[in-house]
Short mmCIF file of C-alpha atoms in Angstrom, two decimals:
data_model
loop_
_atom_site.label_atom_id
_atom_site.label_comp_id
_atom_site.label_asym_id
_atom_site.label_seq_id
_atom_site.Cartn_x
_atom_site.Cartn_y
_atom_site.Cartn_z
CA ARG A 1 17.24 143.89 23.87
CA LEU A 2 19.60 142.29 21.87
CA GLN A 3 22.60 143.45 23.83
CA GLU A 4 20.41 142.27 27.04
CA LYS A 5 20.17 138.81 25.98
CA GLU A 6 24.01 138.97 25.21
CA ARG A 7 24.75 140.17 28.51
CA LEU A 8 23.00 137.24 29.91
CA LEU A 9 24.38 134.89 27.61
CA GLN A 10 27.72 136.10 29.05
CA GLU A 11 26.64 135.96 32.50
CA LEU A 12 25.62 132.21 32.03
CA ASN A 13 28.34 131.33 30.26
CA GLY A 14 30.15 132.61 33.40
CA GLN A 15 28.11 130.87 35.74
CA TYR A 16 28.50 127.51 33.99
CA ASP A 17 32.57 127.69 34.76
CA GLU A 18 32.06 128.54 38.17
CA LEU A 19 29.89 125.81 38.43
CA GLY A 20 32.84 123.38 37.03
CA LYS A 21 35.16 124.90 39.25
CA GLU A 22 33.09 123.71 42.03
CA VAL A 23 32.68 120.52 40.80
CA GLY A 24 36.76 119.60 39.89
CA ALA A 25 37.17 121.22 43.47
CA GLY A 26 35.38 118.30 45.60
CA ASP A 27 35.09 114.63 45.65
CA THR A 28 31.04 114.31 45.56
CA ASP A 29 29.21 113.27 42.62
CA GLU A 30 26.06 115.38 43.59
CA VAL A 31 25.69 119.46 42.96
CA THR A 32 22.88 120.76 44.85
CA PHE A 33 21.56 124.07 44.35
CA ASP A 34 19.76 126.97 46.31
CA THR A 35 16.06 128.05 45.49
CA THR A 36 17.71 131.87 44.24
CA PHE A 37 20.10 129.82 42.16
CA SER A 38 18.26 127.50 40.34
CA ARG A 39 15.47 130.01 39.52
CA ARG A 40 18.34 132.72 38.07
CA HIS A 41 19.52 129.66 36.42
CA LEU A 42 16.34 128.76 35.07
CA GLN A 43 15.83 132.25 33.50
CA LEU A 44 19.12 132.81 31.95
CA MET A 45 18.60 129.44 30.28
CA ARG A 46 15.40 130.80 28.59
CA CYS A 47 17.06 133.79 27.54
CA ALA A 48 19.77 131.70 26.27
CA ASP A 49 17.76 129.75 24.18
CA PHE A 50 15.90 132.80 23.02
CA PHE A 51 18.80 134.58 22.16
CA HIS A 52 19.92 131.23 19.79
CA LEU A 53 17.27 131.31 18.08
CA ARG A 54 17.05 135.26 17.35
CA CYS A 55 20.65 135.99 16.20
CA PRO A 56 20.10 133.98 13.41
CA LEU A 57 16.96 135.51 11.93
CA SER A 58 18.53 138.96 13.40
CA ASP A 59 21.58 138.66 11.29
CA LEU A 60 19.29 138.32 8.19
CA ILE A 61 17.03 141.58 9.16
CA VAL A 62 20.32 143.53 9.29
CA LYS A 63 21.79 141.70 6.22
CA ALA A 64 18.30 142.70 4.51
CA ILE A 65 18.24 146.59 5.70
CA GLN A 66 22.30 147.01 5.08
CA LYS A 67 21.54 145.79 1.05
CA ASN A 68 18.79 148.28 0.84
CA ASP A 69 19.93 151.26 -0.71
CA PHE A 70 17.57 153.68 1.95
CA LEU A 71 17.73 151.60 5.07
CA SER A 72 21.54 151.06 5.00
CA ARG A 73 21.84 154.76 5.70
CA LEU A 74 20.54 153.89 9.48
CA ASP A 75 22.96 153.52 12.14
CA ASP A 76 23.46 150.33 14.77
CA GLU A 77 20.94 151.80 17.06
CA GLN A 78 18.19 152.30 14.87
CA THR A 79 18.96 149.06 12.94
CA ALA A 80 18.18 147.36 16.43
CA MET A 81 15.15 149.05 16.83
CA MET A 82 13.59 147.83 13.35
CA VAL A 83 15.28 144.19 14.29
CA ASP A 84 13.14 143.73 17.49
CA LEU A 85 9.69 145.72 16.01
CA LEU A 86 9.01 144.11 13.32
CA ALA A 87 6.10 142.22 13.17
CA VAL A 88 5.59 138.54 11.68
CA SER A 89 3.02 137.89 8.76
CA SER A 90 2.31 134.91 7.01
CA TYR A 91 0.70 134.55 3.60
CA LYS A 92 -0.22 131.29 1.61
CA PRO A 93 0.18 130.74 -2.24
CA ASN A 94 -1.35 133.02 -4.65
CA ASP A 95 -2.26 135.63 -1.71
CA ASP A 96 -1.77 139.35 -2.45
CA VAL A 97 0.36 141.40 -0.46
CA ILE A 98 0.30 144.59 -1.82
CA LYS A 99 -2.03 145.50 -5.24
CA GLU A 100 -0.77 148.11 -7.61
CA GLY A 101 -2.65 151.57 -7.22
CA THR A 102 -3.77 150.97 -3.68
CA GLU A 103 -2.36 153.07 -1.03
CA GLY A 104 0.02 151.26 1.88
CA ASP A 105 1.84 152.07 5.45
CA SER A 106 4.03 149.14 5.54
CA MET A 107 7.37 148.01 3.95
CA TYR A 108 7.99 143.98 3.95
CA ILE A 109 11.07 142.36 4.14
CA VAL A 110 10.91 138.65 2.81
CA ALA A 111 11.70 136.07 5.51
CA ALA A 112 11.23 132.90 3.89
CA GLY A 113 9.39 131.99 0.50
CA GLU A 114 9.11 133.29 -3.31
CA LEU A 115 6.85 136.58 -4.12
CA LEU A 116 6.28 137.64 -7.87
CA VAL A 117 6.02 141.05 -8.89
CA THR A 118 3.93 142.38 -11.25
CA GLN A 119 2.67 145.57 -13.26
CA ALA A 120 0.17 145.83 -15.49
CA GLY A 121 -0.35 142.05 -15.69
CA GLN A 122 3.29 142.16 -16.87
CA THR A 123 5.95 140.06 -14.33
CA LEU A 124 8.59 142.26 -13.70
CA ARG A 125 11.18 140.00 -11.37
CA SER A 126 10.68 137.82 -8.08
CA LEU A 127 11.72 138.57 -4.36
CA THR A 128 13.36 135.81 -1.93
CA THR A 129 14.61 135.59 1.26
CA GLY A 130 16.42 138.86 2.43
CA ASP A 131 14.88 140.59 -0.26
CA VAL A 132 12.72 144.24 1.06
CA PHE A 133 9.68 145.92 -0.93
CA GLY A 134 7.54 148.82 -0.41
CA GLU A 135 9.87 150.79 1.43
CA LEU A 136 8.67 154.07 0.43
CA ALA A 137 5.23 153.97 2.06
CA ILE A 138 6.88 154.09 5.46
CA LEU A 139 8.13 157.46 4.10
CA TYR A 140 4.98 158.68 2.96
CA ASN A 141 1.02 157.86 2.07
CA CYS A 142 1.58 156.62 -1.84
CA ARG A 143 0.09 154.52 -4.24
CA ARG A 144 1.38 151.02 -5.11
CA THR A 145 3.31 150.87 -7.95
CA ALA A 146 3.10 147.18 -8.89
CA THR A 147 1.43 143.76 -7.29
CA VAL A 148 3.45 141.44 -5.18
CA LYS A 149 1.90 137.89 -4.95
CA ALA A 150 3.48 134.83 -2.87
CA LYS A 151 4.24 132.49 -5.24
CA THR A 152 4.37 130.36 -2.49
CA ALA A 153 3.95 130.15 1.03
CA VAL A 154 5.98 133.15 2.74
CA ARG A 155 6.96 134.48 5.59
CA LEU A 156 7.14 138.37 6.19
CA TRP A 157 8.44 140.78 8.59
CA CYS A 158 6.82 144.12 8.82
CA MET A 159 7.11 147.61 9.39
CA GLU A 160 4.49 149.97 9.47
CA ARG A 161 5.18 153.91 8.67
CA GLN A 162 4.39 155.35 11.87
CA THR A 163 6.44 152.66 13.86
CA TYR A 164 9.21 153.26 11.66
CA ARG A 165 8.32 157.21 12.19
CA THR A 166 8.78 157.13 16.00
CA ILE A 167 12.44 154.94 15.78
CA ILE A 168 13.83 157.46 13.38
CA THR A 169 12.20 160.51 15.05
CA ASN A 170 12.60 159.50 18.87
CA LYS A 171 16.53 159.18 17.98
CA SER A 172 16.34 162.65 16.34
CA LYS A 173 14.53 163.98 19.68
CA LYS A 174 16.71 162.36 22.21
CA LYS A 175 19.55 163.32 20.54
CA ARG A 176 18.24 167.46 20.17
CA GLU A 177 17.50 166.96 24.23
CA GLN A 178 20.58 166.11 25.20
CA LEU A 179 22.41 168.60 23.02
CA LEU A 180 19.85 171.16 24.02
CA GLY A 181 20.47 170.19 27.86
CA PHE A 182 24.18 170.67 27.26
CA LEU A 183 23.88 174.25 25.74
CA LYS A 184 21.55 175.44 28.84
CA THR A 185 24.86 176.91 30.92
CA LEU A 186 25.92 178.45 27.98
CA VAL A 187 22.73 180.28 26.74
CA HIS A 188 22.35 181.41 30.95
CA GLU A 189 26.37 182.65 30.28
CA LEU A 190 25.70 184.56 27.01
CA CYS A 191 22.28 186.26 28.07
CA SER A 192 24.19 187.26 31.84
CA ARG A 193 27.13 188.75 29.46
CA GLY A 194 23.89 190.78 27.64
CA HIS A 195 24.38 188.89 24.14
CA ILE A 196 21.32 189.29 22.20
CA LEU A 197 19.82 185.72 21.32
CA TYR A 198 19.29 185.11 17.82
CA PRO A 199 15.59 184.63 17.69
CA LEU A 200 14.84 188.20 19.58
CA SER A 201 17.01 189.72 16.81
CA LYS A 202 15.02 188.30 14.94
CA ILE A 203 11.43 189.84 16.34
CA ILE A 204 13.26 193.33 16.17
CA ASP A 205 14.31 193.02 12.56
CA SER A 206 10.44 192.23 11.41
CA MET A 207 9.71 195.38 13.17
CA GLU A 208 9.30 199.44 12.23
CA GLU A 209 9.91 202.19 14.73
CA VAL A 210 6.97 204.47 14.99
CA LYS A 211 7.00 207.95 16.17
CA TYR A 212 4.25 210.02 17.84
CA GLN A 213 3.56 213.75 19.19
CA ASP A 214 1.72 214.73 22.36
CA LYS A 215 -2.13 213.97 22.53
CA ASP A 216 -1.53 211.97 19.67
CA VAL A 217 -4.09 209.03 19.16
CA ILE A 218 -2.14 205.62 18.50
CA VAL A 219 -5.46 203.49 18.40
CA ARG A 220 -8.96 204.13 18.43
CA GLU A 221 -11.60 202.30 20.79
CA GLY A 222 -13.90 200.66 17.91
CA ALA A 223 -11.33 200.89 15.34
CA GLU A 224 -10.63 197.78 13.55
CA ALA A 225 -7.20 195.80 14.77
CA ASN A 226 -4.40 196.15 12.55
CA ALA A 227 -1.02 196.20 14.28
CA PHE A 228 0.79 195.46 17.56
CA TYR A 229 2.92 198.12 19.49
CA ILE A 230 5.84 197.62 21.59
CA ILE A 231 6.91 201.35 24.02
CA LEU A 232 10.24 202.20 23.41
CA LYS A 233 10.05 206.03 24.62
CA GLY A 234 7.13 208.02 26.22
CA GLU A 235 4.26 207.22 28.12
CA VAL A 236 0.64 206.16 26.66
CA LEU A 237 -2.06 206.52 28.19
CA VAL A 238 -4.96 204.61 28.07
CA THR A 239 -8.69 205.18 28.21
CA LYS A 240 -11.76 203.59 27.72
CA ASN A 241 -15.59 204.98 27.10
CA VAL A 242 -18.23 204.92 29.78
CA ASN A 243 -21.32 206.59 29.39
CA GLY A 244 -19.85 209.19 26.91
CA HIS A 245 -16.89 209.68 28.78
CA GLN A 246 -13.04 209.03 28.74
CA LYS A 247 -12.43 207.18 31.93
CA GLN A 248 -8.73 206.71 32.39
CA ILE A 249 -7.92 203.05 32.80
CA ARG A 250 -3.76 202.74 32.92
CA ARG A 251 -0.51 204.59 31.88
CA MET A 252 2.07 202.23 29.91
CA GLY A 253 5.68 203.37 29.70
CA LYS A 254 9.14 201.79 28.28
CA GLY A 255 8.86 198.21 27.52
CA GLU A 256 5.53 197.44 28.11
CA HIS A 257 3.09 196.59 25.19
CA PHE A 258 -0.65 196.54 23.30
CA GLY A 259 -2.63 195.35 20.50
CA GLU A 260 -1.26 191.76 20.28
CA GLN A 261 -4.90 190.49 19.45
CA ALA A 262 -4.34 192.15 16.17
CA LEU A 263 -1.59 189.69 14.99
CA ILE A 264 -3.77 187.13 15.84
CA ARG A 265 -7.21 187.08 14.83
CA GLU A 266 -9.75 189.96 13.75
CA VAL A 267 -10.73 192.04 15.96
CA LEU A 268 -11.74 195.62 16.85
CA ARG A 269 -9.87 198.03 19.44
CA THR A 270 -11.31 197.67 23.26
CA ALA A 271 -9.35 200.66 24.42
CA THR A 272 -8.25 204.09 22.90
CA CYS A 273 -3.83 204.75 23.80
CA SER A 274 -2.98 207.42 23.06
CA ALA A 275 0.56 209.83 23.65
CA GLU A 276 1.36 211.56 27.01
CA GLY A 277 4.02 213.62 25.47
CA PRO A 278 6.63 212.24 23.12
CA VAL A 279 6.30 208.66 22.25
CA THR A 280 8.26 206.17 19.89
CA CYS A 281 6.87 202.65 19.66
CA LEU A 282 7.98 199.25 17.35
CA SER A 283 5.23 198.59 15.64
CA ILE A 284 4.08 194.90 12.94
CA ASP A 285 1.50 196.31 10.91
CA LYS A 286 -1.15 193.70 9.07
CA ASP A 287 -3.10 196.13 7.11
CA ARG A 288 -4.71 194.07 3.92
CA HIS A 289 -6.58 195.49 0.73
CA THR A 290 -9.14 192.95 -0.26
CA ILE A 291 -10.99 193.27 -3.35
CA PRO A 292 -14.79 192.12 -2.41
CA PRO A 293 -15.56 189.31 -4.16
CA LEU A 294 -19.20 190.18 -5.63
CA HIS A 295 -17.28 192.56 -8.23
CA LEU A 296 -15.33 189.51 -9.82
CA PHE A 297 -15.83 189.04 -13.15
CA LEU A 298 -14.73 185.38 -14.42
CA TRP A 299 -13.93 184.50 -17.78
CA ASP A 300 -14.90 181.35 -18.46
CA PRO A 301 -12.81 180.24 -21.59
CA VAL A 302 -9.49 181.23 -19.90
CA THR A 303 -7.71 178.71 -17.65
CA LEU A 304 -4.55 179.74 -16.55
CA GLY A 305 -3.76 175.92 -15.38
CA VAL A 306 -4.75 172.74 -13.93
CA GLY A 307 -3.34 171.02 -11.25
CA GLY A 308 -4.17 168.11 -8.53
CA PHE A 309 -4.88 170.69 -6.21
CA GLY A 310 -7.80 172.40 -8.67
CA ARG A 311 -8.16 175.19 -11.29
CA VAL A 312 -6.84 178.63 -11.88
CA GLU A 313 -8.47 181.19 -13.70
CA LEU A 314 -8.65 184.10 -14.98
CA VAL A 315 -11.45 186.85 -13.53
CA MET A 316 -11.40 190.97 -13.91
CA ASN A 317 -12.05 193.53 -11.29
CA HIS A 318 -12.71 196.98 -12.69
CA GLU A 319 -10.12 196.33 -15.59
CA GLU A 320 -7.50 194.61 -13.42
CA TYR A 321 -6.57 190.78 -14.36
CA TYR A 322 -6.33 188.59 -11.47
CA ALA A 323 -5.75 184.75 -10.80
CA MET A 324 -8.29 182.51 -9.25
CA LYS A 325 -7.57 179.46 -7.38
CA ARG A 326 -10.26 177.05 -7.17
CA VAL A 327 -10.18 174.17 -5.33
CA SER A 328 -12.68 171.43 -4.27
CA LYS A 329 -13.72 170.98 -0.37
CA LYS A 330 -14.67 167.50 -1.52
CA HIS A 331 -10.33 167.06 -2.64
CA ILE A 332 -9.20 169.19 0.19
CA VAL A 333 -10.77 166.72 3.02
CA ALA A 334 -10.11 163.39 1.02
CA LYS A 335 -6.43 164.74 1.04
CA ARG A 336 -6.45 165.73 4.57
CA GLN A 337 -5.24 169.23 3.67
CA GLU A 338 -7.63 171.35 5.67
CA GLU A 339 -4.84 172.65 8.06
CA HIS A 340 -2.68 173.61 5.07
CA MET A 341 -5.40 175.77 3.02
CA LEU A 342 -6.23 177.44 6.11
CA PHE A 343 -2.48 178.13 6.51
CA GLU A 344 -1.97 179.33 3.06
CA LYS A 345 -4.31 181.84 3.26
CA LYS A 346 -3.07 182.80 6.35
CA ILE A 347 0.24 183.88 4.86
CA LEU A 348 -0.76 185.24 1.60
CA LYS A 349 -3.04 187.38 4.04
CA ALA A 350 -0.65 188.70 6.42
CA THR A 351 2.83 189.03 3.48
CA GLN A 352 3.55 192.18 1.72
CA CYS A 353 6.28 191.34 0.43
CA ASN A 354 7.48 192.34 -3.48
CA PHE A 355 8.48 188.69 -3.91
CA ILE A 356 5.58 187.03 -3.26
CA VAL A 357 2.61 186.67 -4.85
CA SER A 358 -0.57 188.73 -3.42
CA LEU A 359 -3.76 187.18 -1.77
CA HIS A 360 -6.85 189.95 -2.66
CA ALA A 361 -9.73 187.82 -1.38
CA ALA A 362 -10.66 184.52 -0.33
CA PHE A 363 -14.40 182.89 -0.22
CA LYS A 364 -15.89 180.09 -0.37
CA ASP A 365 -19.24 178.00 -1.83
CA THR A 366 -21.03 174.84 -1.27
CA ARG A 367 -18.83 173.16 -3.47
CA TYR A 368 -15.14 175.07 -3.63
CA ILE A 369 -12.95 177.37 -1.90
CA TYR A 370 -11.65 180.14 -3.95
CA MET A 371 -8.46 182.46 -3.60
CA VAL A 372 -8.23 185.67 -5.75
CA MET A 373 -3.95 186.24 -6.20
CA GLU A 374 -1.75 188.84 -7.98
CA PHE A 375 -1.98 187.89 -11.55
CA CYS A 376 1.50 187.12 -13.06
CA VAL A 377 1.21 187.47 -16.75
CA GLY A 378 4.82 186.05 -17.82
CA GLY A 379 3.96 182.59 -16.35
CA GLU A 380 6.08 179.97 -14.61
CA ILE A 381 9.52 179.79 -14.70
CA TRP A 382 9.23 176.14 -15.59
CA THR A 383 7.88 177.06 -18.82
CA LYS A 384 10.25 179.45 -20.00
CA LEU A 385 13.01 177.05 -18.67
CA LYS A 386 11.96 174.26 -20.93
CA GLU A 387 11.77 176.56 -23.43
CA VAL A 388 15.02 177.24 -23.96
CA GLY A 389 16.73 174.10 -22.12
CA ARG A 390 18.55 176.32 -19.82
CA PHE A 391 19.37 179.57 -18.09
CA ASP A 392 22.39 182.21 -18.62
CA GLU A 393 24.12 182.42 -15.88
CA PRO A 394 22.84 186.23 -15.15
CA ILE A 395 19.44 185.40 -15.28
CA ALA A 396 20.04 182.23 -13.14
CA MET A 397 21.18 184.58 -10.39
CA PHE A 398 18.53 187.36 -10.79
CA CYS A 399 16.26 184.29 -10.73
CA THR A 400 17.68 183.45 -7.44
CA ALA A 401 17.93 186.75 -6.18
CA CYS A 402 14.15 187.00 -5.91
CA VAL A 403 13.63 183.87 -4.27
CA VAL A 404 16.47 184.99 -1.70
CA GLU A 405 14.45 188.16 -0.70
CA ALA A 406 11.25 185.97 -0.40
CA TYR A 407 13.21 184.04 1.63
CA ALA A 408 14.62 186.93 4.00
CA TYR A 409 10.87 188.29 4.29
CA LEU A 410 9.38 184.58 5.24
CA HIS A 411 11.99 183.82 7.42
CA LYS A 412 11.89 186.75 9.37
CA LYS A 413 8.22 185.96 10.12
CA ASN A 414 8.96 182.81 11.07
CA ILE A 415 7.54 181.01 8.18
CA MET A 416 9.58 178.03 6.22
CA TYR A 417 8.29 177.95 2.41
CA ARG A 418 9.52 173.89 2.02
CA ASP A 419 8.11 173.61 -2.25
CA LEU A 420 10.66 175.70 -3.78
CA LYS A 421 10.83 174.79 -7.62
CA PRO A 422 10.66 176.29 -10.99
CA GLU A 423 6.90 175.32 -11.56
CA ASN A 424 6.19 177.63 -8.21
CA LEU A 425 8.15 180.71 -9.43
CA MET A 426 5.53 182.96 -11.62
CA LEU A 427 7.25 186.24 -13.23
CA ASP A 428 4.94 189.52 -12.93
CA ILE A 429 4.33 192.00 -15.47
CA LYS A 430 7.65 193.69 -14.57
CA GLY A 431 9.42 190.93 -14.99
CA TYR A 432 10.21 189.71 -11.28
CA VAL A 433 9.85 186.47 -9.94
CA LYS A 434 7.46 185.71 -7.09
CA LEU A 435 6.83 182.79 -4.89
CA VAL A 436 3.26 181.13 -5.05
CA ASP A 437 1.47 177.96 -3.64
CA PHE A 438 2.29 177.86 0.14
CA GLY A 439 0.69 174.81 0.92
CA PHE A 440 3.50 173.16 2.11
CA SER A 441 4.87 176.12 4.30
CA LYS A 442 4.59 175.88 8.22
CA GLU A 443 5.06 178.65 10.87
CA MET A 444 8.00 177.78 13.59
CA VAL A 445 10.15 179.66 15.80
CA HIS A 446 14.01 179.66 15.44
CA GLY A 447 15.47 177.01 17.02
CA ASP A 448 12.86 174.80 16.63
CA LYS A 449 12.74 171.30 14.58
CA THR A 450 9.71 170.15 13.05
CA TYR A 451 9.56 166.28 11.47
CA SER A 452 6.84 166.25 8.69
CA PHE A 453 7.87 164.31 5.32
CA VAL A 454 6.67 166.97 2.75
CA GLY A 455 8.35 168.47 -0.47
CA THR A 456 8.87 167.36 -3.94
CA PRO A 457 11.21 164.69 -4.05
CA GLU A 458 14.03 166.11 -6.33
CA TYR A 459 13.89 169.01 -3.86
CA MET A 460 13.72 167.20 -0.55
CA ALA A 461 17.09 167.71 2.05
CA PRO A 462 18.28 164.90 3.41
CA GLU A 463 17.22 165.91 6.66
CA ILE A 464 13.27 165.13 5.76
CA ILE A 465 14.35 162.01 3.75
CA LYS A 466 15.75 160.72 7.44
CA ASN A 467 13.08 161.93 9.11
CA GLN A 468 15.83 163.70 11.70
CA GLY A 469 13.91 166.90 12.10
CA HIS A 470 14.44 169.75 9.85
CA ASP A 471 14.10 173.72 9.81
CA PHE A 472 14.76 176.74 8.00
CA ALA A 473 18.34 175.63 6.50
CA VAL A 474 16.05 172.62 4.08
CA ASP A 475 14.84 176.01 2.09
CA PHE A 476 18.53 176.64 1.23
CA TRP A 477 19.32 173.32 0.30
CA SER A 478 15.88 173.65 -2.30
CA LEU A 479 17.71 176.92 -3.14
CA GLY A 480 21.06 175.13 -4.37
CA VAL A 481 18.73 172.89 -6.43
CA LEU A 482 17.24 175.22 -7.96
CA ILE A 483 20.26 176.70 -9.12
CA TYR A 484 22.00 173.95 -10.38
CA GLU A 485 18.55 173.25 -12.26
CA LEU A 486 18.42 176.99 -13.83
CA LEU A 487 21.90 176.82 -15.09
CA VAL A 488 21.72 173.06 -16.21
CA GLY A 489 18.05 172.55 -16.66
CA SER A 490 17.49 169.52 -15.02
CA PRO A 491 17.47 168.78 -11.03
CA PRO A 492 21.03 167.50 -9.81
CA PHE A 493 19.28 164.51 -8.23
CA SER A 494 16.80 162.85 -10.44
CA SER A 495 15.83 159.07 -11.73
CA SER A 496 11.55 158.14 -12.45
CA GLU A 497 11.56 156.20 -9.13
CA PRO A 498 11.04 157.81 -5.87
CA GLN A 499 13.42 155.96 -4.20
CA LYS A 500 16.62 156.01 -6.52
CA ILE A 501 16.14 160.30 -5.74
CA TYR A 502 16.43 159.76 -2.08
CA ALA A 503 19.12 157.45 -1.99
CA LYS A 504 21.03 159.42 -4.45
CA ILE A 505 19.80 162.95 -2.46
CA LEU A 506 21.53 160.56 1.07
CA ASP A 507 25.27 159.98 -1.37
CA GLY A 508 25.31 163.56 -2.04
CA VAL A 509 27.23 163.03 -4.77
CA LEU A 510 27.25 166.37 -7.75
CA LYS A 511 28.02 165.99 -11.19
CA TYR A 512 29.15 169.27 -12.65
CA PRO A 513 28.81 170.14 -16.75
CA PRO A 514 32.04 170.71 -18.25
CA TYR A 515 30.79 174.50 -19.16
CA MET A 516 29.96 174.93 -15.36
CA ASN A 517 33.63 174.99 -14.38
CA LYS A 518 34.15 178.67 -15.64
CA TYR A 519 31.24 179.87 -13.50
CA ASP A 520 31.07 180.59 -9.94
CA ALA A 521 27.93 178.96 -9.36
CA SER A 522 29.87 175.49 -8.52
CA ASN A 523 31.54 177.12 -5.48
CA LEU A 524 28.28 178.53 -4.42
CA LEU A 525 26.25 175.01 -4.54
#
């Protein structure tokens, strides 16, 4: 809009110049305009007046954005959009703009007046024209850490979280669509040459080859569906029980598939598939062993952990110990975590990996949701790290290798983890490291991007903070942060204030302690 106003102003100045030439060329003292020109002239004058009024305010907003550690990283186009989309609000003396402890979704820039910032009744500082406050709220839902009260009559520019995200994500999506358009012809060319595309190779990597002899039953009608099949070689006969007799439905050959519903939900087979001669298939299996919840015994005195999510308690089944995570339904609804809980259960139920904690059962009552998981007797890596200060390189390498194995398994299944930190790494009875807590995980096709703002501040990748859209690469950013913390004892980007953590991450300045110079870890990071 500002560029359009500048263009109109230039057009107006040009027409004034032409008008001056016409007046100088003639002898008449009177100049007349046709109706069309007069209306256009009036429109240009109004736009020019608005531009001149707006320009000083725009400069003030831009300067305020540029001097803020977080907002200064916006590009010119995003900054211009912010200038245009800021809303104006006014407050009287002693009015509270934001209150300590309340949740908010807006940031503010002071246009005029003075405000006081207080925390627990103590005055911290004052805010005047050009100052920015509350910017953390446009990133995610959080409680205000201080109260901001108008000392005089004030006028503020306000930006809501949804508006900010729209500005950031629209730019990223537009750029992504443009790049995808450029790549369409390249992808077509690669396909025509017979190149195997990356997503297809990943699907193949996650499947197992299974061979059958003539007349072998691959799946039986009425049985529980637990696998999906693609025929590589041979023929498969599909039959269905009709009045006690097997009726042939169809024949399937190379390249055809069956049983896909098994990967979506719990169903029974609707037909029998058997081999006609030797058959080779690719298969994805989802068989799981579960423990009947009625046979669990709760050890009331033993609590393994307590957090914002709920409580983890020790339970027993036939002399085997398990960790039972108990989460309040009320808490889940209040935090809008319904989808996250369901997805966490789905991931753990479908997971069979030695480096990811196993889920054995899940059930609920009127107040809680329960998830019975493998009991990792070694406890958290975070606890061990705090006990010794920092790990030696061999221990850090072993922990990292376990995480990489877990990542490889998850990424093959199109799952981003997004919550790596020492608190989410557990030691099992054999001393292996296992991932726990999949509340921030997301299922996504390789090549796509998501725009969620999730994770632990110290471990967030720059693209998450900037709302530019992120993919599986963020897991490896957090892996680098983990390696650093294991070797040093603290994360590379830390502060008591989240805004400063984000600013440090975006700056990307990494400082190594002297003893790390001899390690190859610094090169890896």
